Amino acid sequence: SYTRKPKVEMNRLSVVVLTANGQLHVFVYKKAEGGVSGGGAMRAGLAAGDSTTSGDIEFVRTMSILHESESPRMMTAKPATTQGAFFDLSSYLVGEGGDSWLVTKSAEGLGSVAAYKISGCSGGGYDGASMELVYSLFAHHHGIGRIAIGGDGVMDGVDVEQKVFATASMQGTIIRVFSLLQGQKLYELQRGSSPCTIFSLAFNIDATVLSVSGSKGTTHLFQLSEENRVDHQPTNESESARISIKEGLSKIMKRFTSKSKDDGEQMIRSFCRIRLKAERPIAPNTIAMLKPTYTEEAEREENVMICLGSGNIFQFAVLRSGKSRPIRADDLLFRKNCD
């Protein structure tokens, strides 16, 4: 049954379901009296095998996201069970009209992604919603394995300006970050030179840091600053000199490292790496970035939560200097040891 293990993501407007045959099914909530009802009817509809209309939701579209060279078996592999596998749905509604954004791997080309905008009706309700392809782009030479949307929330009561999404291929060496609204490439991030299965991608609240975990057992944190952008132009001579030295060192390092097909010209390396003790092989994990905190010296600390497949969760506080410290370690299964 293709609905035996569906992957589901939802927000206030829409529900997206990925089934084991590589089909993506998009639904929207209907407007009900007193507001928008929850997703209970959606779950009931899936259990009954109803793919058209169930209760308070309305079917919008079904599309295949598998390229002709890819097998449906990749939809049921262990890494595909965690959030962000093959597609992501914006957590919040974006823009004045309250649109929902969906970014997914595309069947049009290996390594391609497509971005869709799901809109409610002009009256602000949810009946008669539409789904529009905004753009499609070529992101990687290998098939897309992981996607994450960031910057679609609110920080201190204000909408975050940098709305982006990140992509990782099945090769897992390079992470690319694009503008959500325009599809412009903003950052190229170097995780490593050897292949790796990316388990999880997570932005912090204002999309200035991206965390990445994978089968190598290390969680990487990357700074998404203005000076790290691929289109950044130096503003003074000292910055130009610093960039020239950085590019020179990068070229030297490339002579002694294997080069991936996904390699670009201006790679940003992680400023912090967190490695946990884990059994081999490393099971898929999920990471999340919580609200930042501040030290007594008013330094901002990013809070990274890592949830292992074993049921253990770990939280770290990370300074922009790259220094990290453990905050907590818990066992969701209430066992004695949490190593």
Short mmCIF file of the C-alpha atoms (twelve columns), coordinates in Angstrom:
data_MODEL
# 
_entry.id   MODEL 
# 
loop_
_atom_site.group_PDB 
_atom_site.id 
_atom_site.type_symbol 
_atom_site.label_atom_id 
_atom_site.label_alt_id 
_atom_site.label_comp_id 
_atom_site.label_asym_id 
_atom_site.label_seq_id 
_atom_site.Cartn_x 
_atom_site.Cartn_y 
_atom_site.Cartn_z 
_atom_site.pdbx_PDB_model_num 
ATOM 1   C CA . SER A 1   0.000   0.000  0.000   1 
ATOM 2   C CA . TYR A 2   1.371   3.394  -0.954  1 
ATOM 3   C CA . THR A 3   -0.306  5.014  2.082   1 
ATOM 4   C CA . ARG A 4   1.222   2.594  4.590   1 
ATOM 5   C CA . LYS A 5   4.092   4.911  5.517   1 
ATOM 6   C CA . PRO A 6   3.272   8.365  4.112   1 
ATOM 7   C CA . LYS A 7   5.483   11.349 4.940   1 
ATOM 8   C CA . VAL A 8   3.286   14.282 5.957   1 
ATOM 9   C CA . GLU A 9   4.002   17.974 6.500   1 
ATOM 10  C CA . MET A 10  1.443   20.685 7.206   1 
ATOM 11  C CA . ASN A 11  0.933   24.309 8.153   1 
ATOM 12  C CA . ARG A 12  -2.135  26.489 8.757   1 
ATOM 13  C CA . LEU A 13  -3.137  26.440 5.094   1 
ATOM 14  C CA . SER A 14  -1.982  23.219 3.478   1 
ATOM 15  C CA . VAL A 15  -1.076  19.564 3.934   1 
ATOM 16  C CA . VAL A 16  1.461   17.746 1.738   1 
ATOM 17  C CA . VAL A 17  1.754   13.947 1.675   1 
ATOM 18  C CA . LEU A 18  4.573   11.975 0.023   1 
ATOM 19  C CA . THR A 19  3.722   8.332  -0.634  1 
ATOM 20  C CA . ALA A 20  6.079   5.424  -1.274  1 
ATOM 21  C CA . ASN A 21  5.574   5.524  -5.054  1 
ATOM 22  C CA . GLY A 22  7.148   9.000  -5.281  1 
ATOM 23  C CA . GLN A 23  3.831   10.826 -5.624  1 
ATOM 24  C CA . LEU A 24  3.315   14.145 -3.836  1 
ATOM 25  C CA . HIS A 25  -0.295  14.906 -2.860  1 
ATOM 26  C CA . VAL A 26  -1.273  18.479 -1.953  1 
ATOM 27  C CA . PHE A 27  -4.352  19.424 0.085   1 
ATOM 28  C CA . VAL A 28  -5.658  22.658 1.623   1 
ATOM 29  C CA . TYR A 29  -7.846  23.187 4.648   1 
ATOM 30  C CA . LYS A 30  -11.319 24.410 3.912   1 
ATOM 31  C CA . LYS A 31  -12.663 27.420 5.747   1 
ATOM 32  C CA . ALA A 32  -15.001 26.375 8.542   1 
ATOM 33  C CA . GLU A 33  -17.275 28.382 10.789  1 
ATOM 34  C CA . GLY A 34  -15.310 29.974 13.563  1 
ATOM 35  C CA . GLY A 35  -12.010 29.586 11.700  1 
ATOM 36  C CA . VAL A 36  -9.842  26.859 10.240  1 
ATOM 37  C CA . SER A 37  -10.300 23.384 11.656  1 
ATOM 38  C CA . GLY A 38  -7.430  21.041 12.462  1 
ATOM 39  C CA . GLY A 39  -5.892  18.070 10.677  1 
ATOM 40  C CA . GLY A 40  -7.862  15.279 12.333  1 
ATOM 41  C CA . ALA A 41  -10.026 14.772 9.248   1 
ATOM 42  C CA . MET A 42  -6.893  14.636 7.122   1 
ATOM 43  C CA . ARG A 43  -5.544  11.697 9.102   1 
ATOM 44  C CA . ALA A 44  -8.937  10.001 8.953   1 
ATOM 45  C CA . GLY A 45  -9.047  10.495 5.178   1 
ATOM 46  C CA . LEU A 46  -5.609  8.942  4.712   1 
ATOM 47  C CA . ALA A 47  -6.571  5.948  6.838   1 
ATOM 48  C CA . ALA A 48  -9.662  5.449  4.689   1 
ATOM 49  C CA . GLY A 49  -7.660  5.786  1.466   1 
ATOM 50  C CA . ASP A 50  -9.599  8.869  0.292   1 
ATOM 51  C CA . SER A 51  -7.328  11.010 -1.945  1 
ATOM 52  C CA . THR A 52  -9.943  13.528 -3.097  1 
ATOM 53  C CA . THR A 53  -11.926 15.178 -0.315  1 
ATOM 54  C CA . SER A 54  -12.232 14.246 3.329   1 
ATOM 55  C CA . GLY A 55  -14.007 16.306 5.964   1 
ATOM 56  C CA . ASP A 56  -12.530 19.807 6.152   1 
ATOM 57  C CA . ILE A 57  -9.772  19.450 3.552   1 
ATOM 58  C CA . GLU A 58  -9.773  19.862 -0.212  1 
ATOM 59  C CA . PHE A 59  -7.569  18.008 -2.688  1 
ATOM 60  C CA . VAL A 60  -5.488  20.299 -4.933  1 
ATOM 61  C CA . ARG A 61  -2.985  18.275 -6.947  1 
ATOM 62  C CA . THR A 62  -0.903  15.104 -7.269  1 
ATOM 63  C CA . MET A 63  2.486   15.065 -8.990  1 
ATOM 64  C CA . SER A 64  5.438   12.708 -9.324  1 
ATOM 65  C CA . ILE A 65  8.783   13.950 -8.001  1 
ATOM 66  C CA . LEU A 66  10.883  10.991 -9.158  1 
ATOM 67  C CA . HIS A 67  13.195  11.411 -12.125 1 
ATOM 68  C CA . GLU A 68  13.000  8.610  -14.706 1 
ATOM 69  C CA . SER A 69  16.433  7.377  -13.618 1 
ATOM 70  C CA . GLU A 70  15.429  7.093  -9.935  1 
ATOM 71  C CA . SER A 71  13.788  4.152  -8.160  1 
ATOM 72  C CA . PRO A 72  10.751  4.414  -5.837  1 
ATOM 73  C CA . ARG A 73  12.788  2.376  -3.332  1 
ATOM 74  C CA . MET A 74  14.546  5.577  -2.288  1 
ATOM 75  C CA . MET A 75  11.209  6.806  -0.893  1 
ATOM 76  C CA . THR A 76  11.205  4.090  1.777   1 
ATOM 77  C CA . ALA A 77  14.896  4.109  2.756   1 
ATOM 78  C CA . LYS A 78  15.689  5.009  6.384   1 
ATOM 79  C CA . PRO A 79  16.940  8.573  5.644   1 
ATOM 80  C CA . ALA A 80  13.631  9.276  3.867   1 
ATOM 81  C CA . THR A 81  11.686  8.964  7.118   1 
ATOM 82  C CA . THR A 82  12.979  12.202 8.658   1 
ATOM 83  C CA . GLN A 83  11.821  15.758 8.060   1 
ATOM 84  C CA . GLY A 84  12.990  17.466 4.882   1 
ATOM 85  C CA . ALA A 85  13.465  14.329 2.808   1 
ATOM 86  C CA . PHE A 86  12.812  15.286 -0.845  1 
ATOM 87  C CA . PHE A 87  10.512  18.261 -0.046  1 
ATOM 88  C CA . ASP A 88  9.700   20.890 2.564   1 
ATOM 89  C CA . LEU A 89  6.658   23.026 3.331   1 
ATOM 90  C CA . SER A 90  6.953   26.494 4.874   1 
ATOM 91  C CA . SER A 91  6.114   26.415 8.583   1 
ATOM 92  C CA . TYR A 92  4.449   29.822 8.439   1 
ATOM 93  C CA . LEU A 93  2.381   31.585 5.802   1 
ATOM 94  C CA . VAL A 94  4.451   34.038 3.753   1 
ATOM 95  C CA . GLY A 95  3.483   37.467 2.390   1 
ATOM 96  C CA . GLU A 96  0.453   39.703 2.790   1 
ATOM 97  C CA . GLY A 97  -1.834  37.125 1.212   1 
ATOM 98  C CA . GLY A 98  -0.703  34.378 3.568   1 
ATOM 99  C CA . ASP A 99  0.754   32.023 0.969   1 
ATOM 100 C CA . SER A 100 2.146   28.583 1.697   1 
ATOM 101 C CA . TRP A 101 5.433   27.700 -0.055  1 
ATOM 102 C CA . LEU A 102 6.368   24.185 -1.139  1 
ATOM 103 C CA . VAL A 103 9.880   23.346 -2.379  1 
ATOM 104 C CA . THR A 104 10.341  19.835 -3.749  1 
ATOM 105 C CA . LYS A 105 12.670  17.719 -5.852  1 
ATOM 106 C CA . SER A 106 11.478  17.741 -9.432  1 
ATOM 107 C CA . ALA A 107 10.908  14.946 -11.930 1 
ATOM 108 C CA . GLU A 108 11.960  17.316 -14.732 1 
ATOM 109 C CA . GLY A 109 15.668  16.727 -14.181 1 
ATOM 110 C CA . LEU A 110 18.087  14.910 -11.899 1 
ATOM 111 C CA . GLY A 111 19.236  17.432 -9.305  1 
ATOM 112 C CA . SER A 112 16.387  19.854 -10.064 1 
ATOM 113 C CA . VAL A 113 13.994  21.452 -7.575  1 
ATOM 114 C CA . ALA A 114 10.694  23.263 -8.060  1 
ATOM 115 C CA . ALA A 115 9.070   25.923 -5.886  1 
ATOM 116 C CA . TYR A 116 5.293   26.276 -5.654  1 
ATOM 117 C CA . LYS A 117 3.101   28.902 -4.041  1 
ATOM 118 C CA . ILE A 118 -0.178  27.684 -2.545  1 
ATOM 119 C CA . SER A 119 -2.679  30.503 -2.125  1 
ATOM 120 C CA . GLY A 120 -6.079  30.830 -0.491  1 
ATOM 121 C CA . CYS A 121 -8.970  32.637 -2.182  1 
ATOM 122 C CA . SER A 122 -8.897  36.432 -2.422  1 
ATOM 123 C CA . GLY A 123 -11.380 36.795 0.402   1 
ATOM 124 C CA . GLY A 124 -8.878  35.368 2.852   1 
ATOM 125 C CA . GLY A 125 -10.622 31.997 3.134   1 
ATOM 126 C CA . TYR A 126 -9.345  28.577 2.205   1 
ATOM 127 C CA . ASP A 127 -11.915 27.397 -0.339  1 
ATOM 128 C CA . GLY A 128 -10.816 27.419 -3.973  1 
ATOM 129 C CA . ALA A 129 -7.102  27.594 -3.221  1 
ATOM 130 C CA . SER A 130 -4.621  27.533 -6.102  1 
ATOM 131 C CA . MET A 131 -1.145  26.053 -6.555  1 
ATOM 132 C CA . GLU A 132 1.265   27.911 -8.844  1 
ATOM 133 C CA . LEU A 133 4.732   26.911 -10.058 1 
ATOM 134 C CA . VAL A 134 6.889   29.956 -9.288  1 
ATOM 135 C CA . TYR A 135 10.188  28.644 -10.672 1 
ATOM 136 C CA . SER A 136 12.293  25.526 -11.129 1 
ATOM 137 C CA . LEU A 137 16.086  25.390 -11.010 1 
ATOM 138 C CA . PHE A 138 19.045  23.051 -11.314 1 
ATOM 139 C CA . ALA A 139 20.593  22.691 -7.843  1 
ATOM 140 C CA . HIS A 140 22.963  19.692 -7.995  1 
ATOM 141 C CA . HIS A 141 24.529  17.199 -10.382 1 
ATOM 142 C CA . HIS A 142 23.189  14.339 -8.250  1 
ATOM 143 C CA . GLY A 143 19.617  13.604 -7.194  1 
ATOM 144 C CA . ILE A 144 18.073  15.748 -4.470  1 
ATOM 145 C CA . GLY A 145 18.020  14.086 -1.056  1 
ATOM 146 C CA . ARG A 146 17.158  16.839 1.433   1 
ATOM 147 C CA . ILE A 147 15.409  20.245 1.379   1 
ATOM 148 C CA . ALA A 148 14.745  22.750 4.187   1 
ATOM 149 C CA . ILE A 149 12.968  26.131 4.179   1 
ATOM 150 C CA . GLY A 150 14.173  28.845 6.567   1 
ATOM 151 C CA . GLY A 151 13.412  32.441 7.473   1 
ATOM 152 C CA . ASP A 152 9.666   32.028 7.004   1 
ATOM 153 C CA . GLY A 153 8.862   32.821 10.642  1 
ATOM 154 C CA . VAL A 154 8.744   35.791 13.007  1 
ATOM 155 C CA . MET A 155 11.486  37.082 15.328  1 
ATOM 156 C CA . ASP A 156 10.655  39.628 18.054  1 
ATOM 157 C CA . GLY A 157 7.276   40.276 16.420  1 
ATOM 158 C CA . VAL A 158 8.797   41.094 13.002  1 
ATOM 159 C CA . ASP A 159 8.853   38.920 9.876   1 
ATOM 160 C CA . VAL A 160 12.332  37.564 9.108   1 
ATOM 161 C CA . GLU A 161 13.777  39.270 6.011   1 
ATOM 162 C CA . GLN A 162 16.004  36.452 4.714   1 
ATOM 163 C CA . LYS A 163 13.583  33.824 3.372   1 
ATOM 164 C CA . VAL A 164 15.616  30.950 1.962   1 
ATOM 165 C CA . PHE A 165 15.769  27.225 1.357   1 
ATOM 166 C CA . ALA A 166 18.670  24.776 1.420   1 
ATOM 167 C CA . THR A 167 19.251  21.701 -0.731  1 
ATOM 168 C CA . ALA A 168 21.523  18.682 -0.400  1 
ATOM 169 C CA . SER A 169 22.095  16.003 -3.011  1 
ATOM 170 C CA . MET A 170 22.431  12.251 -2.522  1 
ATOM 171 C CA . GLN A 171 26.204  12.854 -2.742  1 
ATOM 172 C CA . GLY A 172 26.044  15.064 0.350   1 
ATOM 173 C CA . THR A 173 29.265  17.019 -0.161  1 
ATOM 174 C CA . ILE A 174 27.824  20.434 -1.000  1 
ATOM 175 C CA . ILE A 175 24.852  22.267 0.528   1 
ATOM 176 C CA . ARG A 176 23.364  25.116 -1.498  1 
ATOM 177 C CA . VAL A 177 21.127  27.887 -0.195  1 
ATOM 178 C CA . PHE A 178 18.718  29.813 -2.442  1 
ATOM 179 C CA . SER A 179 16.343  32.728 -2.062  1 
ATOM 180 C CA . LEU A 180 12.852  31.343 -1.484  1 
ATOM 181 C CA . LEU A 181 10.994  34.099 -3.331  1 
ATOM 182 C CA . GLN A 182 13.278  34.479 -6.394  1 
ATOM 183 C CA . GLY A 183 15.258  31.225 -6.582  1 
ATOM 184 C CA . GLN A 184 18.607  33.055 -6.643  1 
ATOM 185 C CA . LYS A 185 21.623  31.079 -5.388  1 
ATOM 186 C CA . LEU A 186 23.003  32.760 -2.272  1 
ATOM 187 C CA . TYR A 187 25.467  30.379 -0.578  1 
ATOM 188 C CA . GLU A 188 27.573  27.312 -1.361  1 
ATOM 189 C CA . LEU A 189 28.564  25.340 1.726   1 
ATOM 190 C CA . GLN A 190 31.270  22.669 1.855   1 
ATOM 191 C CA . ARG A 191 30.329  19.821 4.220   1 
ATOM 192 C CA . GLY A 192 33.211  17.606 3.107   1 
ATOM 193 C CA . SER A 193 34.873  15.964 0.115   1 
ATOM 194 C CA . SER A 194 33.688  12.359 0.590   1 
ATOM 195 C CA . PRO A 195 30.103  11.176 -0.042  1 
ATOM 196 C CA . CYS A 196 27.703  11.368 2.883   1 
ATOM 197 C CA . THR A 197 23.983  10.819 3.406   1 
ATOM 198 C CA . ILE A 198 22.523  14.062 4.761   1 
ATOM 199 C CA . PHE A 199 20.053  13.290 7.540   1 
ATOM 200 C CA . SER A 200 18.809  16.744 8.490   1 
ATOM 201 C CA . LEU A 201 19.013  20.447 7.588   1 
ATOM 202 C CA . ALA A 202 17.817  23.152 9.988   1 
ATOM 203 C CA . PHE A 203 17.963  26.965 9.963   1 
ATOM 204 C CA . ASN A 204 17.999  29.143 13.054  1 
ATOM 205 C CA . ILE A 205 15.108  31.545 13.590  1 
ATOM 206 C CA . ASP A 206 16.439  34.360 11.370  1 
ATOM 207 C CA . ALA A 207 18.141  32.111 8.776   1 
ATOM 208 C CA . THR A 208 21.641  33.360 9.580   1 
ATOM 209 C CA . VAL A 209 22.928  29.899 10.565  1 
ATOM 210 C CA . LEU A 210 22.315  26.524 8.926   1 
ATOM 211 C CA . SER A 211 22.997  23.252 10.741  1 
ATOM 212 C CA . VAL A 212 23.626  20.011 8.838   1 
ATOM 213 C CA . SER A 213 23.877  16.423 10.098  1 
ATOM 214 C CA . GLY A 214 24.781  13.300 8.153   1 
ATOM 215 C CA . SER A 215 25.975  9.726  8.146   1 
ATOM 216 C CA . LYS A 216 29.549  10.743 9.027   1 
ATOM 217 C CA . GLY A 217 28.310  11.464 12.557  1 
ATOM 218 C CA . THR A 218 29.170  15.185 12.627  1 
ATOM 219 C CA . THR A 219 26.769  18.117 12.844  1 
ATOM 220 C CA . HIS A 220 28.090  21.168 10.956  1 
ATOM 221 C CA . LEU A 221 27.048  24.784 11.518  1 
ATOM 222 C CA . PHE A 222 27.476  27.345 8.724   1 
ATOM 223 C CA . GLN A 223 27.260  31.123 8.923   1 
ATOM 224 C CA . LEU A 224 24.957  32.671 6.324   1 
ATOM 225 C CA . SER A 225 26.364  36.177 6.544   1 
ATOM 226 C CA . GLU A 226 26.413  38.863 3.888   1 
ATOM 227 C CA . GLU A 227 30.136  38.447 3.265   1 
ATOM 228 C CA . ASN A 228 29.699  34.701 2.645   1 
ATOM 229 C CA . ARG A 229 27.189  35.177 -0.173  1 
ATOM 230 C CA . VAL A 230 28.278  34.053 -3.632  1 
ATOM 231 C CA . ASP A 231 27.454  37.501 -5.070  1 
ATOM 232 C CA . HIS A 232 29.119  39.483 -2.277  1 
ATOM 233 C CA . GLN A 233 31.283  42.420 -3.344  1 
ATOM 234 C CA . PRO A 234 33.960  43.694 -0.901  1 
ATOM 235 C CA . THR A 235 33.322  47.194 0.448   1 
ATOM 236 C CA . ASN A 236 36.917  48.169 1.278   1 
ATOM 237 C CA . GLU A 237 40.545  47.263 0.562   1 
ATOM 238 C CA . SER A 238 41.069  45.250 3.767   1 
ATOM 239 C CA . GLU A 239 38.079  43.066 2.991   1 
ATOM 240 C CA . SER A 240 39.307  42.599 -0.595  1 
ATOM 241 C CA . ALA A 241 42.711  41.488 0.673   1 
ATOM 242 C CA . ARG A 242 41.130  39.083 3.154   1 
ATOM 243 C CA . ILE A 243 38.970  37.523 0.430   1 
ATOM 244 C CA . SER A 244 41.977  37.194 -1.909  1 
ATOM 245 C CA . ILE A 245 43.946  35.335 0.777   1 
ATOM 246 C CA . LYS A 246 40.952  33.110 1.489   1 
ATOM 247 C CA . GLU A 247 40.490  32.254 -2.197  1 
ATOM 248 C CA . GLY A 248 44.219  31.529 -2.563  1 
ATOM 249 C CA . LEU A 249 44.199  29.131 0.383   1 
ATOM 250 C CA . SER A 250 41.068  27.475 -1.002  1 
ATOM 251 C CA . LYS A 251 42.767  26.817 -4.359  1 
ATOM 252 C CA . ILE A 252 45.785  25.302 -2.595  1 
ATOM 253 C CA . MET A 253 43.566  23.007 -0.508  1 
ATOM 254 C CA . LYS A 254 41.719  21.796 -3.605  1 
ATOM 255 C CA . ARG A 255 44.984  20.453 -5.012  1 
ATOM 256 C CA . PHE A 256 45.243  18.039 -2.069  1 
ATOM 257 C CA . THR A 257 41.589  17.025 -1.765  1 
ATOM 258 C CA . SER A 258 39.316  15.029 -4.033  1 
ATOM 259 C CA . LYS A 259 36.955  17.194 -6.018  1 
ATOM 260 C CA . SER A 260 33.242  16.407 -6.173  1 
ATOM 261 C CA . LYS A 261 31.106  17.048 -9.235  1 
ATOM 262 C CA . ASP A 262 29.033  19.343 -7.029  1 
ATOM 263 C CA . ASP A 263 32.010  21.536 -6.134  1 
ATOM 264 C CA . GLY A 264 31.665  25.224 -6.858  1 
ATOM 265 C CA . GLU A 265 34.146  28.079 -6.792  1 
ATOM 266 C CA . GLN A 266 33.391  29.864 -3.519  1 
ATOM 267 C CA . MET A 267 32.848  27.312 -0.784  1 
ATOM 268 C CA . ILE A 268 32.032  28.209 2.808   1 
ATOM 269 C CA . ARG A 269 33.165  25.775 5.487   1 
ATOM 270 C CA . SER A 270 31.445  25.181 8.814   1 
ATOM 271 C CA . PHE A 271 32.424  27.413 11.734  1 
ATOM 272 C CA . CYS A 272 31.451  24.761 14.306  1 
ATOM 273 C CA . ARG A 273 31.373  20.959 14.306  1 
ATOM 274 C CA . ILE A 274 29.623  18.828 16.910  1 
ATOM 275 C CA . ARG A 275 30.310  15.114 17.102  1 
ATOM 276 C CA . LEU A 276 28.472  12.694 19.384  1 
ATOM 277 C CA . LYS A 277 29.452  9.223  20.522  1 
ATOM 278 C CA . ALA A 278 27.374  6.836  18.437  1 
ATOM 279 C CA . GLU A 279 27.265  3.230  17.388  1 
ATOM 280 C CA . ARG A 280 28.085  2.208  13.817  1 
ATOM 281 C CA . PRO A 281 26.376  2.430  11.439  1 
ATOM 282 C CA . ILE A 282 25.025  5.825  12.410  1 
ATOM 283 C CA . ALA A 283 21.222  5.894  12.339  1 
ATOM 284 C CA . PRO A 284 19.316  8.851  10.846  1 
ATOM 285 C CA . ASN A 285 18.843  11.765 13.235  1 
ATOM 286 C CA . THR A 286 16.924  15.027 13.233  1 
ATOM 287 C CA . ILE A 287 18.254  18.429 14.248  1 
ATOM 288 C CA . ALA A 288 16.419  21.610 15.213  1 
ATOM 289 C CA . MET A 289 17.612  25.101 16.066  1 
ATOM 290 C CA . LEU A 290 15.840  26.659 19.028  1 
ATOM 291 C CA . LYS A 291 15.470  30.307 20.009  1 
ATOM 292 C CA . PRO A 292 18.896  31.906 20.606  1 
ATOM 293 C CA . THR A 293 20.037  32.927 24.086  1 
ATOM 294 C CA . TYR A 294 22.621  35.468 25.262  1 
ATOM 295 C CA . THR A 295 25.581  35.163 27.611  1 
ATOM 296 C CA . GLU A 296 26.371  37.598 30.429  1 
ATOM 297 C CA . GLU A 297 28.660  39.364 27.958  1 
ATOM 298 C CA . ALA A 298 25.675  39.786 25.580  1 
ATOM 299 C CA . GLU A 299 27.113  37.293 23.096  1 
ATOM 300 C CA . ARG A 300 24.491  35.472 21.092  1 
ATOM 301 C CA . GLU A 301 24.394  31.694 21.430  1 
ATOM 302 C CA . GLU A 302 22.659  29.450 18.926  1 
ATOM 303 C CA . ASN A 303 20.858  26.485 20.473  1 
ATOM 304 C CA . VAL A 304 21.102  23.224 18.530  1 
ATOM 305 C CA . MET A 305 18.959  20.201 19.402  1 
ATOM 306 C CA . ILE A 306 19.992  16.776 18.047  1 
ATOM 307 C CA . CYS A 307 17.544  13.883 18.308  1 
ATOM 308 C CA . LEU A 308 19.084  10.477 17.618  1 
ATOM 309 C CA . GLY A 309 17.275  7.459  16.251  1 
ATOM 310 C CA . SER A 310 17.947  5.756  19.586  1 
ATOM 311 C CA . GLY A 311 15.612  8.199  21.341  1 
ATOM 312 C CA . ASN A 312 18.374  10.299 22.930  1 
ATOM 313 C CA . ILE A 313 18.294  14.080 22.559  1 
ATOM 314 C CA . PHE A 314 21.196  16.482 23.054  1 
ATOM 315 C CA . GLN A 315 21.251  20.273 23.178  1 
ATOM 316 C CA . PHE A 316 24.294  22.475 22.590  1 
ATOM 317 C CA . ALA A 317 24.856  26.221 22.826  1 
ATOM 318 C CA . VAL A 318 27.166  27.582 20.108  1 
ATOM 319 C CA . LEU A 319 28.875  30.978 19.947  1 
ATOM 320 C CA . ARG A 320 29.611  32.648 16.610  1 
ATOM 321 C CA . SER A 321 33.298  32.032 17.359  1 
ATOM 322 C CA . GLY A 322 32.573  28.316 16.965  1 
ATOM 323 C CA . LYS A 323 32.912  27.409 20.645  1 
ATOM 324 C CA . SER A 324 30.181  25.026 21.790  1 
ATOM 325 C CA . ARG A 325 29.046  23.680 25.152  1 
ATOM 326 C CA . PRO A 326 26.534  20.958 26.091  1 
ATOM 327 C CA . ILE A 327 23.281  22.130 27.681  1 
ATOM 328 C CA . ARG A 328 21.271  18.975 28.222  1 
ATOM 329 C CA . ALA A 329 21.092  15.262 27.434  1 
ATOM 330 C CA . ASP A 330 17.824  13.370 27.832  1 
ATOM 331 C CA . ASP A 331 16.471  9.951  26.987  1 
ATOM 332 C CA . LEU A 332 12.979  10.022 25.504  1 
ATOM 333 C CA . LEU A 333 12.625  6.317  26.310  1 
ATOM 334 C CA . PHE A 334 13.530  6.876  30.007  1 
ATOM 335 C CA . ARG A 335 16.520  4.557  30.049  1 
ATOM 336 C CA . LYS A 336 19.291  5.106  32.591  1 
ATOM 337 C CA . ASN A 337 22.224  5.993  30.333  1 
ATOM 338 C CA . CYS A 338 22.214  8.729  27.686  1 
ATOM 339 C CA . ASP A 339 25.753  8.490  26.258  1 
# 
